[in-house]
Amino acid sequence: KMPDSTILLRIFIAGEVRSSKNSQRLVPGKKGKARMIQSEAAEAYVNFTAHQWKQNAKAFREAAKDLPRPLTVGFLWVRGTKQTYDQTGPLEMVLDCMTGKKFKAIDKAMPGFAKSASWINDDTREEICPLLYKNHVYDPQNPGVHIFLYTDHPIETPQV
């Protein structure tokens, strides 16, 4: 970490983060066309963690409101198993939760939930720059993800 970069906020979301891209299933759709939806495991993760995302949304938005965009946000995975995994699948799930996109089904039963649970407007490069750490934590009793909001990016862009 470079000395001029500061962690402004740290939030832990409990629950084994599932992959968005690798956790999908094919189901019958309208007019006989099949469609892809998230797996039961991914759906369970969203339902299990939804209240945590909503509970922490205001604190994150408040801490981030005056920061330059893109926001620099670090993600430290706490894994419940020693199974290998790629980081982009769980990252996609977490970013979709941060935008509220994963809460559309909950929104039908509780209108406004997705908006109140969202931390960022979008997960484009203009809005967020995710940092993935080279190590992760193994804790079978308390898996999840630590989310760190930085005041600025801790790594200088190399000259090319």
GROMACS .gro file of N, CA and C in nm:
model
  480
    1LYS      N    1   0.084  -0.119   0.000
    1LYS     CA    2   0.000   0.000   0.000
    1LYS      C    3   0.088   0.124   0.000
    2MET      N    4   0.049   0.221  -0.080
    2MET     CA    5   0.123   0.346  -0.082
    2MET      C    6   0.078   0.434   0.035
    3PRO      N    7   0.168   0.512   0.092
    3PRO     CA    8   0.135   0.586   0.214
    3PRO      C    9   0.025   0.690   0.201
    4ASP      N   10  -0.001   0.743   0.082
    4ASP     CA   11  -0.102   0.848   0.069
    4ASP      C   12  -0.243   0.792   0.047
    5SER      N   13  -0.259   0.662   0.045
    5SER     CA   14  -0.389   0.600   0.027
    5SER      C   15  -0.441   0.554   0.163
    6THR      N   16  -0.565   0.584   0.192
    6THR     CA   17  -0.621   0.552   0.322
    6THR      C   18  -0.748   0.470   0.306
    7ILE      N   19  -0.765   0.373   0.393
    7ILE     CA   20  -0.891   0.299   0.397
    7ILE      C   21  -0.989   0.383   0.478
    8LEU      N   22  -1.094   0.426   0.413
    8LEU     CA   23  -1.192   0.514   0.474
    8LEU      C   24  -1.301   0.435   0.546
    9LEU      N   25  -1.334   0.317   0.493
    9LEU     CA   26  -1.443   0.238   0.548
    9LEU      C   27  -1.416   0.091   0.523
   10ARG      N   28  -1.452   0.008   0.619
   10ARG     CA   29  -1.438  -0.137   0.605
   10ARG      C   30  -1.570  -0.200   0.648
   11ILE      N   31  -1.624  -0.285   0.560
   11ILE     CA   32  -1.751  -0.352   0.587
   11ILE      C   33  -1.733  -0.501   0.560
   12PHE      N   34  -1.790  -0.584   0.646
   12PHE     CA   35  -1.787  -0.729   0.623
   12PHE      C   36  -1.927  -0.776   0.592
   13ILE      N   37  -1.941  -0.849   0.481
   13ILE     CA   38  -2.067  -0.913   0.445
   13ILE      C   39  -2.048  -1.063   0.465
   14ALA      N   40  -2.120  -1.119   0.561
   14ALA     CA   41  -2.107  -1.262   0.594
   14ALA      C   42  -2.181  -1.347   0.493
   15GLY      N   43  -2.124  -1.463   0.462
   15GLY     CA   44  -2.186  -1.557   0.370
   15GLY      C   45  -2.090  -1.594   0.259
   16GLU      N   46  -2.082  -1.722   0.226
   16GLU     CA   47  -1.994  -1.769   0.119
   16GLU      C   48  -2.037  -1.708  -0.014
   17VAL      N   49  -1.954  -1.621  -0.070
   17VAL     CA   50  -1.989  -1.550  -0.193
   17VAL      C   51  -1.990  -1.648  -0.309
   18ARG      N   52  -2.101  -1.652  -0.377
   18ARG     CA   53  -2.116  -1.738  -0.495
   18ARG      C   54  -2.080  -1.662  -0.620
   19SER      N   55  -2.044  -1.736  -0.722
   19SER     CA   56  -2.012  -1.676  -0.851
   19SER      C   57  -2.141  -1.644  -0.925
   20SER      N   58  -2.147  -1.524  -0.984
   20SER     CA   59  -2.262  -1.491  -1.068
   20SER      C   60  -2.252  -1.563  -1.201
   21LYS      N   61  -2.134  -1.560  -1.260
   21LYS     CA   62  -2.122  -1.614  -1.396
   21LYS      C   63  -2.119  -1.766  -1.399
   22ASN      N   64  -2.070  -1.831  -1.295
   22ASN     CA   65  -2.061  -1.977  -1.295
   22ASN      C   66  -2.179  -2.042  -1.224
   23SER      N   67  -2.266  -1.964  -1.163
   23SER     CA   68  -2.378  -2.019  -1.087
   23SER      C   69  -2.509  -1.985  -1.157
   24GLN      N   70  -2.528  -2.046  -1.271
   24GLN     CA   71  -2.651  -2.022  -1.347
   24GLN      C   72  -2.715  -2.154  -1.383
   25ARG      N   73  -2.845  -2.149  -1.409
   25ARG     CA   74  -2.916  -2.268  -1.452
   25ARG      C   75  -3.012  -2.231  -1.564
   26LEU      N   76  -3.039  -2.328  -1.647
   26LEU     CA   77  -3.127  -2.312  -1.762
   26LEU      C   78  -3.268  -2.353  -1.722
   27VAL      N   79  -3.366  -2.266  -1.747
   27VAL     CA   80  -3.505  -2.296  -1.715
   27VAL      C   81  -3.593  -2.264  -1.836
   28PRO      N   82  -3.708  -2.328  -1.844
   28PRO     CA   83  -3.800  -2.297  -1.955
   28PRO      C   84  -3.848  -2.153  -1.945
   29GLY      N   85  -3.853  -2.088  -2.057
   29GLY     CA   86  -3.900  -1.950  -2.061
   29GLY      C   87  -4.030  -1.940  -2.139
   30LYS      N   88  -4.067  -1.819  -2.172
   30LYS     CA   89  -4.189  -1.795  -2.248
   30LYS      C   90  -4.174  -1.848  -2.390
   31LYS      N   91  -4.282  -1.896  -2.444
   31LYS     CA   92  -4.288  -1.944  -2.582
   31LYS      C   93  -4.187  -2.056  -2.609
   32GLY      N   94  -4.157  -2.135  -2.505
   32GLY     CA   95  -4.069  -2.249  -2.523
   32GLY      C   96  -3.921  -2.219  -2.531
   33LYS      N   97  -3.883  -2.093  -2.520
   33LYS     CA   98  -3.741  -2.057  -2.523
   33LYS      C   99  -3.680  -2.069  -2.384
   34ALA      N  100  -3.567  -2.134  -2.377
   34ALA     CA  101  -3.497  -2.148  -2.249
   34ALA      C  102  -3.431  -2.016  -2.210
   35ARG      N  103  -3.418  -1.994  -2.080
   35ARG     CA  104  -3.349  -1.874  -2.033
   35ARG      C  105  -3.260  -1.911  -1.915
   36MET      N  106  -3.159  -1.828  -1.894
   36MET     CA  107  -3.064  -1.851  -1.785
   36MET      C  108  -3.106  -1.768  -1.664
   37ILE      N  109  -3.105  -1.832  -1.547
   37ILE     CA  110  -3.126  -1.761  -1.421
   37ILE      C  111  -3.018  -1.805  -1.324
   38GLN      N  112  -3.005  -1.733  -1.214
   38GLN     CA  113  -2.900  -1.770  -1.119
   38GLN      C  114  -2.932  -1.904  -1.053
   39SER      N  115  -2.828  -1.972  -1.011
   39SER     CA  116  -2.843  -2.103  -0.948
   39SER      C  117  -2.914  -2.088  -0.813
   40GLU      N  118  -2.957  -2.200  -0.759
   40GLU     CA  119  -3.020  -2.198  -0.627
   40GLU      C  120  -2.921  -2.151  -0.521
   41ALA      N  121  -2.794  -2.190  -0.535
   41ALA     CA  122  -2.692  -2.146  -0.439
   41ALA      C  123  -2.671  -1.995  -0.447
   42ALA      N  124  -2.666  -1.941  -0.569
   42ALA     CA  125  -2.649  -1.796  -0.585
   42ALA      C  126  -2.771  -1.722  -0.532
   43GLU      N  127  -2.889  -1.775  -0.559
   43GLU     CA  128  -3.012  -1.714  -0.510
   43GLU      C  129  -3.017  -1.716  -0.357
   44ALA      N  130  -2.972  -1.827  -0.298
   44ALA     CA  131  -2.968  -1.837  -0.152
   44ALA      C  132  -2.872  -1.734  -0.093
   45TYR      N  133  -2.757  -1.713  -0.160
   45TYR     CA  134  -2.661  -1.612  -0.113
   45TYR      C  135  -2.726  -1.473  -0.114
   46VAL      N  136  -2.791  -1.440  -0.224
   46VAL     CA  137  -2.855  -1.309  -0.236
   46VAL      C  138  -2.960  -1.291  -0.126
   47ASN      N  139  -3.044  -1.391  -0.106
   47ASN     CA  140  -3.148  -1.381  -0.003
   47ASN      C  141  -3.089  -1.374   0.137
   48PHE      N  142  -2.983  -1.451   0.162
   48PHE     CA  143  -2.919  -1.454   0.294
   48PHE      C  144  -2.851  -1.321   0.327
   49THR      N  145  -2.790  -1.258   0.226
   49THR     CA  146  -2.712  -1.137   0.252
   49THR      C  147  -2.786  -1.007   0.225
   50ALA      N  148  -2.904  -1.011   0.168
   50ALA     CA  149  -2.975  -0.889   0.127
   50ALA      C  150  -2.986  -0.787   0.241
   51HIS      N  151  -3.021  -0.833   0.359
   51HIS     CA  152  -3.036  -0.739   0.472
   51HIS      C  153  -2.902  -0.675   0.509
   52GLN      N  154  -2.790  -0.748   0.489
   52GLN     CA  155  -2.659  -0.692   0.520
   52GLN      C  156  -2.623  -0.580   0.422
   53TRP      N  157  -2.655  -0.603   0.293
   53TRP     CA  158  -2.627  -0.500   0.192
   53TRP      C  159  -2.709  -0.375   0.224
   54LYS      N  160  -2.835  -0.393   0.256
   54LYS     CA  161  -2.921  -0.278   0.287
   54LYS      C  162  -2.874  -0.208   0.415
   55GLN      N  163  -2.839  -0.285   0.516
   55GLN     CA  164  -2.795  -0.229   0.644
   55GLN      C  165  -2.670  -0.143   0.628
   56ASN      N  166  -2.582  -0.177   0.534
   56ASN     CA  167  -2.456  -0.104   0.516
   56ASN      C  168  -2.459  -0.001   0.403
   57ALA      N  169  -2.569   0.004   0.329
   57ALA     CA  170  -2.576   0.092   0.211
   57ALA      C  171  -2.558   0.240   0.246
   58LYS      N  172  -2.627   0.287   0.347
   58LYS     CA  173  -2.621   0.429   0.383
   58LYS      C  174  -2.480   0.469   0.426
   59ALA      N  175  -2.414   0.387   0.507
   59ALA     CA  176  -2.279   0.418   0.553
   59ALA      C  177  -2.182   0.425   0.435
   60PHE      N  178  -2.195   0.331   0.340
   60PHE     CA  179  -2.107   0.331   0.224
   60PHE      C  180  -2.133   0.455   0.138
   61ARG      N  181  -2.259   0.480   0.107
   61ARG     CA  182  -2.292   0.597   0.022
   61ARG      C  183  -2.244   0.727   0.087
   62GLU      N  184  -2.262   0.738   0.218
   62GLU     CA  185  -2.218   0.859   0.289
   62GLU      C  186  -2.066   0.874   0.283
   63ALA      N  187  -1.993   0.765   0.307
   63ALA     CA  188  -1.846   0.771   0.303
   63ALA      C  189  -1.795   0.800   0.163
   64ALA      N  190  -1.867   0.755   0.061
   64ALA     CA  191  -1.820   0.768  -0.078
   64ALA      C  192  -1.867   0.895  -0.147
   65LYS      N  193  -1.959   0.968  -0.089
   65LYS     CA  194  -2.025   1.077  -0.162
   65LYS      C  195  -1.930   1.185  -0.214
   66ASP      N  196  -1.824   1.217  -0.142
   66ASP     CA  197  -1.734   1.323  -0.185
   66ASP      C  198  -1.604   1.271  -0.248
   67LEU      N  199  -1.594   1.140  -0.265
   67LEU     CA  200  -1.473   1.081  -0.322
   67LEU      C  201  -1.476   1.092  -0.475
   68PRO      N  202  -1.358   1.107  -0.536
   68PRO     CA  203  -1.354   1.111  -0.683
   68PRO      C  204  -1.392   0.975  -0.741
   69ARG      N  205  -1.448   0.979  -0.859
   69ARG     CA  206  -1.482   0.857  -0.931
   69ARG      C  207  -1.372   0.826  -1.031
   70PRO      N  208  -1.340   0.703  -1.056
   70PRO     CA  209  -1.405   0.586  -0.999
   70PRO      C  210  -1.364   0.564  -0.854
   71LEU      N  211  -1.456   0.509  -0.776
   71LEU     CA  212  -1.426   0.472  -0.638
   71LEU      C  213  -1.327   0.356  -0.639
   72THR      N  214  -1.234   0.357  -0.546
   72THR     CA  215  -1.141   0.246  -0.532
   72THR      C  216  -1.190   0.162  -0.415
   73VAL      N  217  -1.226   0.037  -0.446
   73VAL     CA  218  -1.285  -0.052  -0.347
   73VAL      C  219  -1.211  -0.185  -0.350
   74GLY      N  220  -1.161  -0.227  -0.233
   74GLY     CA  221  -1.089  -0.353  -0.222
   74GLY      C  222  -1.180  -0.464  -0.172
   75PHE      N  223  -1.154  -0.585  -0.220
   75PHE     CA  224  -1.235  -0.701  -0.182
   75PHE      C  225  -1.142  -0.812  -0.133
   76LEU      N  226  -1.158  -0.850  -0.007
   76LEU     CA  227  -1.081  -0.959   0.052
   76LEU      C  228  -1.177  -1.073   0.082
   77TRP      N  229  -1.158  -1.183   0.009
   77TRP     CA  230  -1.247  -1.298   0.023
   77TRP      C  231  -1.212  -1.377   0.149
   78VAL      N  232  -1.314  -1.417   0.222
   78VAL     CA  233  -1.300  -1.511   0.333
   78VAL      C  234  -1.374  -1.636   0.287
   79ARG      N  235  -1.297  -1.741   0.261
   79ARG     CA  236  -1.353  -1.862   0.203
   79ARG      C  237  -1.380  -1.966   0.312
   80GLY      N  238  -1.492  -2.036   0.296
   80GLY     CA  239  -1.528  -2.140   0.390
   80GLY      C  240  -1.471  -2.276   0.356
   81THR      N  241  -1.414  -2.287   0.236
   81THR     CA  242  -1.351  -2.412   0.193
   81THR      C  243  -1.215  -2.378   0.133
   82LYS      N  244  -1.135  -2.480   0.114
   82LYS     CA  245  -1.003  -2.460   0.052
   82LYS      C  246  -1.008  -2.488  -0.098
   83GLN      N  247  -1.127  -2.501  -0.152
   83GLN     CA  248  -1.146  -2.524  -0.294
   83GLN      C  249  -1.095  -2.405  -0.374
   84THR      N  250  -1.033  -2.431  -0.489
   84THR     CA  251  -0.985  -2.322  -0.573
   84THR      C  252  -1.104  -2.250  -0.636
   85TYR      N  253  -1.083  -2.126  -0.672
   85TYR     CA  254  -1.190  -2.044  -0.730
   85TYR      C  255  -1.127  -1.933  -0.810
   86ASP      N  256  -1.200  -1.880  -0.906
   86ASP     CA  257  -1.153  -1.759  -0.972
   86ASP      C  258  -1.215  -1.640  -0.900
   87GLN      N  259  -1.150  -1.527  -0.904
   87GLN     CA  260  -1.198  -1.410  -0.828
   87GLN      C  261  -1.304  -1.331  -0.903
   88THR      N  262  -1.309  -1.347  -1.035
   88THR     CA  263  -1.401  -1.262  -1.111
   88THR      C  264  -1.547  -1.302  -1.093
   89GLY      N  265  -1.576  -1.431  -1.073
   89GLY     CA  266  -1.714  -1.474  -1.051
   89GLY      C  267  -1.772  -1.417  -0.923
   90PRO      N  268  -1.706  -1.437  -0.808
   90PRO     CA  269  -1.757  -1.377  -0.684
   90PRO      C  270  -1.758  -1.223  -0.691
   91LEU      N  271  -1.659  -1.165  -0.759
   91LEU     CA  272  -1.656  -1.019  -0.772
   91LEU      C  273  -1.780  -0.970  -0.846
   92GLU      N  274  -1.818  -1.039  -0.952
   92GLU     CA  275  -1.937  -1.001  -1.027
   92GLU      C  276  -2.061  -1.006  -0.938
   93MET      N  277  -2.071  -1.109  -0.855
   93MET     CA  278  -2.184  -1.121  -0.762
   93MET      C  279  -2.187  -1.003  -0.665
   94VAL      N  280  -2.072  -0.971  -0.606
   94VAL     CA  281  -2.065  -0.863  -0.508
   94VAL      C  282  -2.097  -0.728  -0.574
   95LEU      N  283  -2.043  -0.703  -0.692
   95LEU     CA  284  -2.072  -0.578  -0.761
   95LEU      C  285  -2.220  -0.568  -0.796
   96ASP      N  286  -2.280  -0.679  -0.838
   96ASP     CA  287  -2.423  -0.676  -0.868
   96ASP      C  288  -2.506  -0.651  -0.742
   97CYS      N  289  -2.460  -0.697  -0.627
   97CYS     CA  290  -2.527  -0.666  -0.501
   97CYS      C  291  -2.507  -0.518  -0.466
   98MET      N  292  -2.387  -0.466  -0.490
   98MET     CA  293  -2.360  -0.326  -0.459
   98MET      C  294  -2.446  -0.231  -0.543
   99THR      N  295  -2.482  -0.271  -0.664
   99THR     CA  296  -2.567  -0.188  -0.749
   99THR      C  297  -2.716  -0.211  -0.723
  100GLY      N  298  -2.748  -0.317  -0.650
  100GLY     CA  299  -2.888  -0.352  -0.626
  100GLY      C  300  -2.948  -0.442  -0.733
  101LYS      N  301  -2.871  -0.474  -0.837
  101LYS     CA  302  -2.922  -0.556  -0.949
  101LYS      C  303  -2.969  -0.694  -0.903
  102LYS      N  304  -2.905  -0.750  -0.803
  102LYS     CA  305  -2.940  -0.884  -0.757
  102LYS      C  306  -3.066  -0.887  -0.671
  103PHE      N  307  -3.121  -0.771  -0.638
  103PHE     CA  308  -3.234  -0.767  -0.548
  103PHE      C  309  -3.368  -0.741  -0.619
  104LYS      N  310  -3.372  -0.763  -0.750
  104LYS     CA  311  -3.495  -0.737  -0.826
  104LYS      C  312  -3.610  -0.825  -0.779
  105ALA      N  313  -3.581  -0.952  -0.749
  105ALA     CA  314  -3.688  -1.042  -0.702
  105ALA      C  315  -3.741  -0.996  -0.566
  106ILE      N  316  -3.652  -0.952  -0.479
  106ILE     CA  317  -3.694  -0.902  -0.347
  106ILE      C  318  -3.775  -0.775  -0.364
  107ASP      N  319  -3.738  -0.695  -0.464
  107ASP     CA  320  -3.805  -0.569  -0.492
  107ASP      C  321  -3.954  -0.590  -0.525
  108LYS      N  322  -3.985  -0.703  -0.586
  108LYS     CA  323  -4.126  -0.730  -0.619
  108LYS      C  324  -4.210  -0.745  -0.493
  109ALA      N  325  -4.155  -0.809  -0.391
  109ALA     CA  326  -4.228  -0.828  -0.266
  109ALA      C  327  -4.217  -0.705  -0.175
  110MET      N  328  -4.103  -0.636  -0.184
  110MET     CA  329  -4.078  -0.518  -0.100
  110MET      C  330  -4.032  -0.404  -0.190
  111PRO      N  331  -4.127  -0.333  -0.252
  111PRO     CA  332  -4.090  -0.226  -0.347
  111PRO      C  333  -3.993  -0.125  -0.286
  112GLY      N  334  -3.891  -0.091  -0.364
  112GLY     CA  335  -3.790   0.005  -0.320
  112GLY      C  336  -3.671  -0.059  -0.252
  113PHE      N  337  -3.677  -0.191  -0.229
  113PHE     CA  338  -3.567  -0.257  -0.158
  113PHE      C  339  -3.436  -0.245  -0.236
  114ALA      N  340  -3.438  -0.273  -0.366
  114ALA     CA  341  -3.315  -0.271  -0.446
  114ALA      C  342  -3.248  -0.134  -0.440
  115LYS      N  343  -3.326  -0.029  -0.450
  115LYS     CA  344  -3.269   0.106  -0.445
  115LYS      C  345  -3.211   0.136  -0.307
  116SER      N  346  -3.282   0.097  -0.202
  116SER     CA  347  -3.233   0.127  -0.067
  116SER      C  348  -3.112   0.041  -0.029
  117ALA      N  349  -3.095  -0.074  -0.096
  117ALA     CA  350  -2.982  -0.162  -0.066
  117ALA      C  351  -2.862  -0.134  -0.155
  118SER      N  352  -2.877  -0.049  -0.256
  118SER     CA  353  -2.765  -0.025  -0.348
  118SER      C  354  -2.663   0.073  -0.290
  119TRP      N  355  -2.538   0.044  -0.318
  119TRP     CA  356  -2.427   0.126  -0.268
  119TRP      C  357  -2.373   0.218  -0.376
  120ILE      N  358  -2.378   0.172  -0.502
  120ILE     CA  359  -2.325   0.248  -0.614
  120ILE      C  360  -2.428   0.249  -0.727
  121ASN      N  361  -2.416   0.347  -0.817
  121ASN     CA  362  -2.511   0.358  -0.928
  121ASN      C  363  -2.492   0.249  -1.032
  122ASP      N  364  -2.367   0.216  -1.060
  122ASP     CA  365  -2.336   0.119  -1.164
  122ASP      C  366  -2.200   0.058  -1.134
  123ASP      N  367  -2.171  -0.055  -1.196
  123ASP     CA  368  -2.041  -0.118  -1.174
  123ASP      C  369  -1.948  -0.100  -1.294
  124THR      N  370  -1.967   0.009  -1.366
  124THR     CA  371  -1.878   0.040  -1.479
  124THR      C  372  -1.746   0.096  -1.427
  125ARG      N  373  -1.647   0.101  -1.515
  125ARG     CA  374  -1.516   0.152  -1.477
  125ARG      C  375  -1.519   0.300  -1.439
  126GLU      N  376  -1.621   0.372  -1.484
  126GLU     CA  377  -1.633   0.514  -1.448
  126GLU      C  378  -1.677   0.529  -1.302
  127GLU      N  379  -1.743   0.428  -1.248
  127GLU     CA  380  -1.798   0.435  -1.112
  127GLU      C  381  -1.710   0.366  -1.008
  128ILE      N  382  -1.649   0.253  -1.045
  128ILE     CA  383  -1.576   0.174  -0.944
  128ILE      C  384  -1.453   0.107  -1.006
  129CYS      N  385  -1.345   0.106  -0.927
  129CYS     CA  386  -1.222   0.036  -0.964
  129CYS      C  387  -1.197  -0.069  -0.856
  130PRO      N  388  -1.232  -0.196  -0.884
  130PRO     CA  389  -1.215  -0.299  -0.781
  130PRO      C  390  -1.069  -0.340  -0.764
  131LEU      N  391  -1.029  -0.358  -0.639
  131LEU     CA  392  -0.896  -0.411  -0.607
  131LEU      C  393  -0.914  -0.551  -0.551
  132LEU      N  394  -0.847  -0.646  -0.611
  132LEU     CA  395  -0.851  -0.784  -0.563
  132LEU      C  396  -0.716  -0.817  -0.502
  133TYR      N  397  -0.716  -0.861  -0.380
  133TYR     CA  398  -0.591  -0.891  -0.311
  133TYR      C  399  -0.540  -1.028  -0.353
  134LYS      N  400  -0.408  -1.046  -0.350
  134LYS     CA  401  -0.351  -1.172  -0.398
  134LYS      C  402  -0.378  -1.288  -0.303
  135ASN      N  403  -0.405  -1.261  -0.178
  135ASN     CA  404  -0.434  -1.366  -0.080
  135ASN      C  405  -0.581  -1.360  -0.040
  136HIS      N  406  -0.626  -1.466   0.021
  136HIS     CA  407  -0.759  -1.468   0.080
  136HIS      C  408  -0.748  -1.529   0.219
  137VAL      N  409  -0.856  -1.524   0.293
  137VAL     CA  410  -0.860  -1.578   0.429
  137VAL      C  411  -0.942  -1.706   0.425
  138TYR      N  412  -0.897  -1.808   0.497
  138TYR     CA  413  -0.974  -1.932   0.510
  138TYR      C  414  -1.035  -1.935   0.649
  139ASP      N  415  -1.168  -1.938   0.656
  139ASP     CA  416  -1.239  -1.945   0.783
  139ASP      C  417  -1.371  -2.018   0.760
  140PRO      N  418  -1.374  -2.149   0.784
  140PRO     CA  419  -1.497  -2.225   0.757
  140PRO      C  420  -1.615  -2.183   0.844
  141GLN      N  421  -1.589  -2.116   0.954
  141GLN     CA  422  -1.697  -2.073   1.044
  141GLN      C  423  -1.758  -1.939   1.006
  142ASN      N  424  -1.683  -1.857   0.932
  142ASN     CA  425  -1.731  -1.721   0.903
  142ASN      C  426  -1.687  -1.674   0.764
  143PRO      N  427  -1.732  -1.741   0.657
  143PRO     CA  428  -1.695  -1.696   0.523
  143PRO      C  429  -1.768  -1.566   0.487
  144GLY      N  430  -1.715  -1.497   0.389
  144GLY     CA  431  -1.778  -1.372   0.344
  144GLY      C  432  -1.680  -1.289   0.265
  145VAL      N  433  -1.699  -1.159   0.269
  145VAL     CA  434  -1.610  -1.068   0.198
  145VAL      C  435  -1.594  -0.940   0.281
  146HIS      N  436  -1.467  -0.899   0.297
  146HIS     CA  437  -1.436  -0.768   0.355
  146HIS      C  438  -1.430  -0.670   0.239
  147ILE      N  439  -1.498  -0.558   0.254
  147ILE     CA  440  -1.501  -0.456   0.151
  147ILE      C  441  -1.437  -0.330   0.208
  148PHE      N  442  -1.335  -0.281   0.138
  148PHE     CA  443  -1.258  -0.165   0.184
  148PHE      C  444  -1.279  -0.050   0.087
  149LEU      N  445  -1.323   0.064   0.135
  149LEU     CA  446  -1.335   0.185   0.054
  149LEU      C  447  -1.212   0.270   0.078
  150TYR      N  448  -1.137   0.294  -0.030
  150TYR     CA  449  -1.014   0.375  -0.022
  150TYR      C  450  -1.042   0.519  -0.060
  151THR      N  451  -0.963   0.609  -0.004
  151THR     CA  452  -0.976   0.750  -0.042
  151THR      C  453  -0.928   0.773  -0.184
  152ASP      N  454  -0.832   0.694  -0.228
  152ASP     CA  455  -0.783   0.701  -0.366
  152ASP      C  456  -0.716   0.568  -0.399
  153HIS      N  457  -0.676   0.552  -0.522
  153HIS     CA  458  -0.615   0.426  -0.564
  153HIS      C  459  -0.474   0.414  -0.507
  154PRO      N  460  -0.443   0.301  -0.440
  154PRO     CA  461  -0.312   0.289  -0.378
  154PRO      C  462  -0.197   0.252  -0.472
  155ILE      N  463  -0.227   0.229  -0.599
  155ILE     CA  464  -0.123   0.190  -0.694
  155ILE      C  465  -0.119   0.291  -0.808
  156GLU      N  466   0.000   0.336  -0.838
  156GLU     CA  467   0.018   0.430  -0.950
  156GLU      C  468   0.000   0.356  -1.083
  157THR      N  469  -0.058   0.424  -1.179
  157THR     CA  470  -0.071   0.367  -1.312
  157THR      C  471   0.067   0.368  -1.378
  158PRO      N  472   0.110   0.253  -1.429
  158PRO     CA  473   0.243   0.247  -1.493
  158PRO      C  474   0.245   0.324  -1.625
  159GLN      N  475   0.359   0.374  -1.659
  159GLN     CA  476   0.378   0.441  -1.789
  159GLN      C  477   0.393   0.334  -1.895
  160VAL      N  478   0.325   0.349  -2.005
  160VAL     CA  479   0.338   0.251  -2.116
  160VAL      C  480   0.377   0.320  -2.244
   0.00000   0.00000   0.00000
